Coordinates of C-alpha atoms in Angstrom, one line a residue:
M1 CA -22.7 19.2 -6.2
P2 CA -19.7 17.0 -5.6
N3 CA -18.6 18.6 -2.3
K4 CA -22.1 19.1 -0.8
E5 CA -24.1 16.6 1.1
R6 CA -26.8 15.1 -1.1
E7 CA -30.4 15.3 0.0
K8 CA -31.7 12.0 1.3
T9 CA -34.7 10.6 -0.6
P10 CA -36.8 8.1 1.4
I11 CA -37.5 4.8 -0.4
P12 CA -41.0 5.1 -1.9
A13 CA -43.6 2.5 -1.0
D14 CA -44.6 2.2 -4.7
L15 CA -42.2 0.0 -6.6
G16 CA -43.0 1.7 -9.9
E17 CA -41.9 5.0 -8.4
L18 CA -38.7 3.4 -7.1
E19 CA -37.9 1.9 -10.5
Q20 CA -38.3 5.3 -12.1
L21 CA -35.9 6.8 -9.5
M22 CA -33.4 4.1 -10.3
I23 CA -33.8 4.9 -14.0
D24 CA -33.2 8.6 -13.4
T25 CA -30.3 8.3 -11.1
T26 CA -28.4 5.1 -12.1
G27 CA -29.3 4.6 -15.8
L28 CA -31.3 1.4 -15.2
N29 CA -32.3 -0.1 -18.5
K30 CA -29.6 1.9 -20.2
S31 CA -26.5 0.5 -18.5
F32 CA -26.4 -3.2 -19.4
D33 CA -24.7 -4.3 -16.2
L34 CA -27.3 -2.8 -13.9
G35 CA -30.5 -4.9 -13.6
V36 CA -33.7 -5.5 -11.7
R37 CA -35.4 -8.9 -11.1
K38 CA -39.1 -8.6 -10.5
L39 CA -40.8 -11.2 -8.4
K40 CA -44.4 -11.8 -7.2
I41 CA -44.6 -13.3 -3.7
L42 CA -47.9 -13.7 -1.9
H43 CA -49.6 -11.5 -4.5
K44 CA -47.1 -8.6 -3.7
G45 CA -44.3 -7.3 -5.8
V46 CA -40.7 -7.7 -4.7
H47 CA -37.9 -6.1 -6.7
M48 CA -34.2 -7.1 -6.6
Y49 CA -31.6 -4.7 -7.9
Y50 CA -28.1 -5.9 -8.7
I51 CA -24.9 -5.3 -10.7
N52 CA -23.7 -8.0 -13.1
G53 CA -20.0 -9.0 -12.6
L54 CA -19.8 -7.8 -9.0
T55 CA -22.2 -10.4 -7.5
D56 CA -22.1 -14.1 -6.9
T57 CA -24.6 -15.4 -9.4
Q58 CA -25.0 -18.8 -7.7
F59 CA -25.9 -17.2 -4.4
I60 CA -28.5 -14.9 -6.0
M61 CA -30.1 -17.9 -7.7
R62 CA -30.4 -19.7 -4.4
I63 CA -32.0 -16.7 -2.7
V64 CA -34.5 -16.3 -5.6
E65 CA -35.4 -20.0 -5.4
D66 CA -36.0 -19.8 -1.7
L67 CA -38.2 -16.7 -2.1
V68 CA -40.4 -18.1 -4.9
E69 CA -41.1 -21.1 -2.7
V70 CA -43.0 -18.9 -0.1
N71 CA -46.5 -20.2 0.2
D72 CA -49.8 -19.0 1.7
H73 CA -49.3 -20.9 5.0
E74 CA -46.4 -18.6 5.8
R75 CA -48.6 -15.5 5.5
L76 CA -50.5 -16.6 8.6
S77 CA -47.3 -16.6 10.8
S78 CA -45.7 -13.3 9.8
K79 CA -45.7 -10.4 7.4
L80 CA -44.1 -10.5 3.9
P81 CA -41.0 -8.3 4.8
E82 CA -40.2 -10.6 7.7
I83 CA -40.8 -13.7 5.5
V84 CA -38.4 -12.3 2.9
Q85 CA -35.8 -11.4 5.5
N86 CA -36.0 -14.9 7.1
R87 CA -35.8 -16.6 3.7
I88 CA -32.6 -15.0 2.7
P89 CA -29.9 -17.6 3.4
H90 CA -27.1 -15.2 4.1
Q91 CA -25.3 -14.0 7.2
S92 CA -25.1 -10.3 6.1
V93 CA -28.5 -8.7 5.7
A94 CA -29.1 -5.0 6.7
P95 CA -32.0 -2.6 6.1
V96 CA -31.6 0.9 4.6
K97 CA -34.2 3.6 4.4
T98 CA -33.0 6.0 1.7
V99 CA -32.6 5.7 -2.1
E100 CA -29.0 7.1 -1.9
E101 CA -27.9 4.4 0.6
M102 CA -29.5 1.7 -1.5
V103 CA -27.8 2.9 -4.7
D104 CA -24.4 3.1 -3.1
E105 CA -24.7 -0.5 -1.9
V106 CA -26.0 -1.8 -5.2
L107 CA -23.2 -0.1 -7.1
S108 CA -20.7 -1.6 -4.6
G109 CA -21.8 -5.1 -5.6
L110 CA -24.4 -5.9 -3.0
I111 CA -28.1 -6.6 -3.9
A112 CA -31.2 -4.8 -2.7
F113 CA -34.6 -6.4 -2.1
V114 CA -37.6 -4.0 -1.9
V115 CA -41.1 -5.2 -0.9
E116 CA -44.1 -3.4 -2.3
G117 CA -45.7 -1.1 0.3
E118 CA -42.5 -1.0 2.5
Q119 CA -40.2 2.0 2.7
E120 CA -37.0 0.2 3.3
A121 CA -34.7 -2.1 1.3
L122 CA -32.9 -5.2 2.5
I123 CA -29.2 -5.1 1.5
V124 CA -27.5 -8.5 1.1
D125 CA -23.8 -8.8 0.7
V126 CA -23.2 -11.3 -2.2
R127 CA -20.1 -9.5 -3.6
S128 CA -17.8 -11.5 -5.8
Y129 CA -15.2 -9.1 -7.1
P130 CA -13.2 -10.1 -10.1
G131 CA -9.5 -10.5 -9.3
R132 CA -6.6 -12.8 -8.8
Q133 CA -5.9 -15.2 -6.0
P134 CA -3.4 -14.4 -3.2
Q135 CA 0.2 -15.0 -4.4
E136 CA 3.7 -14.0 -3.4
P137 CA 4.4 -10.4 -4.3
D138 CA 7.1 -9.9 -6.9
T139 CA 8.9 -7.1 -5.0
E140 CA 9.0 -8.8 -1.6
K141 CA 10.0 -12.3 -2.2
V142 CA 11.7 -14.5 0.5
V143 CA 13.5 -17.8 0.3
R144 CA 11.3 -19.2 3.1
G145 CA 8.0 -18.0 4.2
S146 CA 4.4 -17.6 3.2
R147 CA 3.6 -17.3 -0.4
D148 CA 0.2 -15.5 0.0
G149 CA 0.1 -11.8 -0.5
Y150 CA -2.5 -9.0 -0.6
V151 CA -4.6 -8.7 -3.7
E152 CA -7.0 -6.1 -5.2
N153 CA -9.9 -7.2 -3.0
I154 CA -10.2 -5.5 0.3
I155 CA -12.3 -8.3 1.8
V156 CA -9.6 -10.9 1.0
N157 CA -6.9 -8.6 2.4
T158 CA -8.6 -8.1 5.7
A159 CA -9.2 -11.8 5.9
L160 CA -5.5 -12.6 5.3
T161 CA -4.7 -10.2 8.2
R162 CA -7.4 -11.6 10.5
R163 CA -6.1 -15.1 9.8
R164 CA -2.7 -14.1 11.4
I165 CA -4.1 -12.0 14.3
R166 CA -7.1 -13.7 15.9
D167 CA -7.3 -11.1 18.6
P168 CA -10.8 -9.8 19.4
R169 CA -9.4 -6.3 19.8
L170 CA -8.2 -6.2 16.2
R171 CA -10.4 -3.6 14.5
F172 CA -11.2 -3.0 10.8
E173 CA -13.2 0.3 10.4
I174 CA -14.5 1.0 6.9
F175 CA -15.3 4.2 5.1
R176 CA -16.3 5.2 1.6
V177 CA -14.2 7.9 -0.1
G178 CA -14.8 9.6 -3.4
E179 CA -18.0 11.4 -4.5
R180 CA -18.2 9.2 -7.7
S181 CA -15.9 6.2 -7.1
K182 CA -17.1 5.6 -3.5
T183 CA -14.0 3.5 -2.9
D184 CA -14.0 1.3 0.2
I185 CA -11.1 2.2 2.6
S186 CA -10.5 0.4 5.9
I187 CA -8.1 1.2 8.7
A188 CA -6.8 -1.6 10.8
Y189 CA -5.4 -1.4 14.3
I190 CA -5.3 -3.3 17.6
E191 CA -7.5 -1.4 20.1
D192 CA -5.4 -1.8 23.2
V193 CA -2.0 -1.4 21.4
A194 CA -2.4 1.4 18.8
N195 CA -2.2 5.1 20.0
P196 CA -5.8 6.4 20.0
S197 CA -4.6 9.9 18.9
L198 CA -3.0 8.4 15.8
V199 CA -6.1 6.4 15.0
K200 CA -8.2 9.6 15.4
V201 CA -5.9 11.7 13.2
I202 CA -6.0 9.1 10.4
K203 CA -9.7 8.7 10.5
S204 CA -10.2 12.4 10.5
E205 CA -7.9 12.8 7.5
L206 CA -9.6 10.1 5.5
K207 CA -13.0 11.4 6.2
S208 CA -11.9 14.9 5.1
I209 CA -10.9 13.7 1.6
K210 CA -13.0 15.5 -1.0
I211 CA -12.4 14.2 -4.5
D212 CA -14.4 12.7 -7.4
G213 CA -12.6 9.3 -7.3
L214 CA -9.7 7.3 -6.1
T215 CA -8.7 5.7 -9.4
M216 CA -5.1 5.6 -8.2
A217 CA -6.2 4.1 -4.9
D218 CA -3.6 4.0 -2.2
K219 CA -1.3 6.6 -3.8
T220 CA -4.1 9.2 -3.9
V221 CA -4.9 8.4 -0.3
E222 CA -1.3 8.8 0.7
E223 CA -1.1 12.3 -0.9
F224 CA -4.1 13.4 1.0
L225 CA -3.0 11.8 4.2
V226 CA 0.7 13.0 4.6
K227 CA 0.6 16.0 2.2
Q228 CA 4.0 15.1 0.8
G229 CA 4.2 17.8 -1.9
Y230 CA 7.5 17.6 -3.9
N231 CA 9.4 15.8 -1.2
P232 CA 10.8 12.7 -2.9
F233 CA 11.3 10.6 0.2
P234 CA 8.4 8.2 1.1
L235 CA 6.4 9.1 4.2
V236 CA 4.5 5.9 4.4
R237 CA 5.5 2.3 3.8
Y238 CA 3.8 0.0 1.3
T239 CA 3.6 -3.8 1.6
E240 CA 1.9 -6.6 -0.3
R241 CA 2.8 -9.2 2.3
A242 CA 0.2 -10.1 4.9
D243 CA 2.8 -11.2 7.4
I244 CA 4.5 -7.8 7.3
G245 CA 1.2 -6.1 7.7
A246 CA 0.3 -8.2 10.7
T247 CA 3.8 -7.6 12.3
H248 CA 3.4 -3.9 12.1
L249 CA -0.1 -4.1 13.6
L250 CA 1.3 -5.9 16.6
E251 CA 4.0 -3.2 17.0
G252 CA 1.3 -0.5 17.2
H253 CA 1.1 0.8 13.7
V254 CA -2.1 1.6 11.8
L255 CA -2.7 0.0 8.4
I256 CA -4.8 1.5 5.6
F257 CA -6.5 -0.9 3.2
V258 CA -7.8 0.6 -0.1
D259 CA -10.1 -1.5 -2.3
T260 CA -8.7 -2.2 -5.8
S261 CA -5.1 -2.0 -4.5
P262 CA -2.8 -4.9 -3.5
S263 CA -0.6 -2.5 -1.5
V264 CA -1.4 -1.8 2.1
I265 CA -0.3 1.5 3.7
I266 CA 1.7 1.3 7.0
T267 CA 1.7 4.4 9.2
P268 CA 3.6 6.0 10.7
T269 CA 7.0 5.1 9.3
T270 CA 10.6 6.3 9.5
Y271 CA 13.5 6.2 7.0
F272 CA 14.7 3.0 8.6
H273 CA 11.4 1.2 8.1
H274 CA 12.0 1.4 4.4
L275 CA 15.3 -0.5 4.8
Q276 CA 13.7 -3.6 6.4
H277 CA 12.8 -6.8 4.6
A278 CA 11.0 -9.9 5.6
E279 CA 14.1 -12.0 4.6
E280 CA 15.9 -10.7 7.6
Y281 CA 13.3 -12.3 9.9
R282 CA 13.1 -15.6 8.0
Q283 CA 16.8 -16.3 8.8
S284 CA 18.7 -16.7 12.1
P285 CA 19.5 -13.5 13.9
A286 CA 23.2 -13.7 12.8
V287 CA 22.3 -14.2 9.2
G288 CA 19.6 -11.6 9.4
T289 CA 22.1 -9.1 10.8
F290 CA 24.5 -9.9 8.0
V291 CA 21.8 -9.4 5.4
R292 CA 20.9 -6.1 7.0
W293 CA 24.5 -4.8 7.1
A294 CA 24.9 -5.8 3.4
R295 CA 21.8 -3.8 2.6
F296 CA 23.2 -0.8 4.5
V297 CA 26.4 -1.0 2.5
G298 CA 24.4 -1.1 -0.7
L299 CA 22.4 1.9 0.4
L300 CA 25.6 3.9 1.1
A301 CA 27.1 2.8 -2.2
S302 CA 23.9 3.9 -4.1
L303 CA 24.2 7.4 -2.4
F304 CA 27.9 8.2 -2.1
L305 CA 30.0 5.9 -4.4
L306 CA 29.7 8.0 -7.5
P307 CA 30.1 11.4 -5.9
L308 CA 33.2 10.2 -3.9
W309 CA 34.8 8.5 -7.0
Y310 CA 34.2 11.6 -9.1
L311 CA 35.8 13.7 -6.3
F312 CA 38.9 11.6 -6.5
V313 CA 38.9 12.0 -10.2
L314 CA 38.9 15.8 -9.8
D315 CA 41.6 15.7 -7.1
P316 CA 43.7 12.6 -7.2
S317 CA 45.9 14.0 -4.4
L318 CA 43.1 13.0 -1.9
L319 CA 43.9 9.4 -2.5
P320 CA 46.5 7.6 -0.4
P321 CA 49.4 5.9 -2.3
Q322 CA 47.8 2.5 -1.9
L323 CA 44.7 3.6 -3.8
E324 CA 46.3 5.5 -6.6
F325 CA 44.9 3.0 -9.1
I326 CA 41.4 4.5 -8.5
G327 CA 40.4 6.8 -11.3
P328 CA 40.2 6.6 -15.1
N329 CA 43.3 5.1 -16.6
E330 CA 42.3 6.1 -20.1
E331 CA 41.9 9.5 -21.7
T332 CA 38.6 10.5 -23.2
N333 CA 37.2 13.4 -25.1
I334 CA 33.9 13.4 -23.1
P335 CA 34.1 14.9 -19.5
V336 CA 33.8 12.3 -16.8
I337 CA 30.8 14.0 -15.2
V338 CA 28.9 13.8 -18.5
Q339 CA 29.8 10.1 -18.7
L340 CA 28.5 9.5 -15.2
L341 CA 25.2 11.3 -15.9
M342 CA 24.7 9.6 -19.2
A343 CA 25.4 6.1 -17.7
D344 CA 23.2 6.8 -14.7
L345 CA 20.3 7.9 -16.9
G346 CA 21.0 4.9 -19.1
I347 CA 20.4 2.7 -16.1
E348 CA 17.1 4.5 -15.5
F349 CA 16.1 4.0 -19.2
L350 CA 16.8 0.2 -18.8
R351 CA 14.7 0.1 -15.6
L352 CA 11.8 1.8 -17.3
A353 CA 12.2 -0.5 -20.3
A354 CA 12.1 -3.5 -18.1
I355 CA 8.8 -2.3 -16.5
H356 CA 7.2 -1.9 -19.9
T357 CA 8.7 -5.0 -21.6
P358 CA 6.9 -8.3 -21.5
T359 CA 8.6 -10.8 -19.2
P360 CA 9.7 -13.2 -22.1
L361 CA 11.5 -10.3 -23.7
S362 CA 13.1 -8.7 -20.7
T363 CA 15.9 -11.3 -20.5
A364 CA 16.9 -10.6 -24.1
M365 CA 16.7 -6.8 -23.4
G366 CA 19.1 -7.2 -20.5
L367 CA 21.6 -9.2 -22.6
I368 CA 21.5 -6.5 -25.3
A369 CA 22.0 -3.8 -22.8
A370 CA 24.9 -5.5 -20.9
V371 CA 26.8 -7.1 -23.8
L372 CA 26.2 -4.9 -26.8
I373 CA 25.5 -1.4 -25.5
G374 CA 28.0 -1.4 -22.6
Q375 CA 30.9 -3.0 -24.4
I376 CA 30.5 -1.1 -27.6
A377 CA 30.2 2.2 -25.7
I378 CA 33.6 1.5 -24.1
D379 CA 35.1 0.3 -27.5
V380 CA 34.1 3.5 -29.3
G381 CA 35.4 5.7 -26.5
L382 CA 32.0 7.0 -25.2
F383 CA 32.7 5.7 -21.7
V384 CA 35.8 4.7 -19.8
P385 CA 35.5 1.2 -18.1
E386 CA 35.6 2.7 -14.6
V387 CA 32.5 4.7 -15.3
I388 CA 30.6 1.6 -16.2
L389 CA 31.9 -0.3 -13.2
Y390 CA 31.0 2.4 -10.5
V391 CA 27.7 3.2 -12.1
S392 CA 26.8 -0.5 -12.1
V393 CA 27.8 -0.9 -8.4
A394 CA 25.7 2.1 -7.5
A395 CA 22.8 0.7 -9.5
I396 CA 23.0 -2.6 -7.7
G397 CA 23.0 -0.7 -4.4
T398 CA 19.8 1.0 -5.5
F399 CA 18.2 -2.2 -6.5
S400 CA 19.1 -3.7 -3.1
T401 CA 17.0 -1.1 -1.3
P402 CA 13.7 -2.9 -0.3
S403 CA 11.5 0.1 -0.8
Y404 CA 11.1 1.1 -4.4
E405 CA 10.0 4.6 -3.5
L406 CA 13.1 5.1 -1.3
S407 CA 15.4 3.8 -4.0
V408 CA 14.1 6.3 -6.5
A409 CA 14.5 9.2 -4.0
N410 CA 18.1 8.1 -3.3
K411 CA 18.8 8.1 -7.0
L412 CA 17.6 11.7 -7.2
L413 CA 19.9 12.6 -4.3
R414 CA 22.9 10.9 -5.9
L415 CA 22.4 12.9 -9.1
A416 CA 22.2 16.1 -7.0
L417 CA 25.4 15.3 -5.1
L418 CA 27.2 14.5 -8.4
I419 CA 26.2 17.9 -9.8
V420 CA 27.3 19.9 -6.6
V421 CA 30.6 17.9 -6.5
A422 CA 31.2 18.8 -10.2
I423 CA 30.6 22.5 -9.4
F424 CA 32.1 23.0 -6.0
G425 CA 34.3 20.0 -5.3
I426 CA 34.9 19.0 -1.7
P427 CA 32.8 21.8 -0.2
G428 CA 29.9 20.7 -2.5
L429 CA 30.0 17.2 -1.2
V430 CA 30.2 18.3 2.5
V431 CA 27.5 20.9 2.1
G432 CA 25.3 18.7 0.0
T433 CA 25.5 15.8 2.5
T434 CA 24.7 18.2 5.3
V435 CA 21.7 19.7 3.6
F436 CA 20.5 16.1 2.8
L437 CA 20.7 15.2 6.5
L438 CA 19.0 18.4 7.6
L439 CA 16.2 17.8 5.1
L440 CA 15.6 14.3 6.6
V441 CA 15.7 15.7 10.1
R442 CA 13.0 18.2 9.3
I443 CA 10.7 15.6 7.8
R444 CA 7.9 14.3 10.0
S445 CA 5.4 11.6 8.9
L446 CA 2.2 12.0 10.9
N447 CA 4.2 13.8 13.6
T448 CA 6.8 11.1 13.7
P449 CA 10.5 12.1 13.3
Y450 CA 11.7 10.6 10.0
L451 CA 15.3 9.7 11.2
W452 CA 14.3 8.1 14.5
P453 CA 16.0 6.4 16.3
F454 CA 19.1 8.1 14.9
I455 CA 17.8 11.6 15.4
P456 CA 16.4 12.0 18.1
F457 CA 18.8 9.3 19.3
S458 CA 17.4 6.3 21.1
P459 CA 20.2 3.8 22.0
R460 CA 18.0 0.8 22.6
A461 CA 16.0 1.3 19.4
F462 CA 19.1 2.2 17.4
M463 CA 20.7 -1.1 18.4
Q464 CA 17.6 -3.0 17.1
I465 CA 18.1 -1.2 13.8
I466 CA 21.8 -2.2 13.6
I467 CA 21.4 -5.8 15.0
R468 CA 18.5 -8.1 14.2
R469 CA 17.5 -9.4 17.6
S470 CA 15.9 -12.8 18.2
M471 CA 12.1 -12.9 18.8
P472 CA 12.3 -14.0 22.4
G473 CA 14.7 -11.1 23.1
S474 CA 12.4 -8.5 21.4
K475 CA 10.0 -7.7 24.2
I476 CA 9.3 -4.0 23.8
R477 CA 7.3 -2.4 21.0
P478 CA 8.9 0.6 19.2
S479 CA 8.3 3.7 21.3
I480 CA 8.0 5.9 18.2
V481 CA 4.4 4.7 17.6
Q482 CA 3.5 5.5 21.3
P483 CA 1.7 2.2 21.9
R484 CA -0.7 1.9 24.7
N485 CA 0.9 -1.4 25.7
K486 CA 4.6 -1.2 25.2
Y487 CA 5.3 -4.9 26.0
K488 CA 5.0 -7.6 23.2
Q489 CA 4.9 -10.5 25.6
P490 CA 2.7 -11.3 28.7
A491 CA 4.0 -10.2 32.1
K492 CA 4.8 -13.8 33.1
S493 CA 7.3 -14.3 30.2
R494 CA 9.1 -11.0 30.8

């Protein structure tokens, strides 16, 4: 049964019996990619089980060549299992004693050697997963900085992180999750920095996942980990940049790597973590602070520009004389709120179309949308020009949000505020904004306040959110992760 522990079957000493077990359990001789190579060494049978496509063929050929060269002189010095183990020119060789363990390893891309008369298999890691090479992520580009990013191979991803943090206390603990998929998941943390309670909770949650498979990889893990439900705001942060992952490790966060996904999960995170971008730290502190403030302005525009403008349309008396020009200067037969909703949904249609449109055609699609649809919609009287202007500015603010998940959540909030303003006017905007803030205050991600350091207020941390400090001046790790060692720099440099 999927949720019950399987009974463990010892590896039989008879190779014929083992082969029959493999036929019954894995479809050997029926699945074309699963194979067995039968060797005869010192008059004894040796079987090698493997998966085509997940293994390094050149390495396997070298191992087989070394094994078939075993001669009778070696029989005098040691037994055949020891000879086989010593002849395997690989650094990763481990014995297993049950058929289930052997099957799991073989289906993961490792190979298994079984010697006739022995009740254990030697597992050799010769995995060579198909995939792309590390390259800069499309959603986290910087003007200057590294161009390598995480890929779909968990081994490559941990290596990219290890390359940046060569600390012997950096830990990568690996698990297998999914009754059928048996997906590799690794948690990464620095042992003397990360909070042990946080590490324990994450390990416990991952081990408690009971599901057939993780075909959606990191997103499925996230839903089991933080139990988000229908809350639209992201409770973990994703990154495809190895430098960002390494930076968060040094701050005391815990990273979750899921095989087949190029996105790494950062835990725990707050609302303001989703507003940070690597570009801020690739420029001088002054420029980085300016970029950060511009992003904050874009965030506020994406949330409140349309509701505020529509409020002024409903009650022009709220505007001072100097701003009387704000508002539609043309009459139209379609209510302004309908125009705003239609234009905002139209932007969403364009975003979805851009995702599903091949890159060579996306530019042409953008020109059609901007030049033809927008202008003709104004000419025929469907929209007033101000609607197109303010919807476009709000959309740009949405696109300036570094976190894609947060930008979509903010868009839903903007639509909700528009509707309550249309129904209740000024009280709707005030109450809607208050409810929004209360919702964020109540959210906790792995027992971390979502609006920290704003609520609860931490002056030192809040200033670091507002102003990008230089690296020599940033000596203390964020207290929200409760690091074991709160200082980033050695005692002599503080």
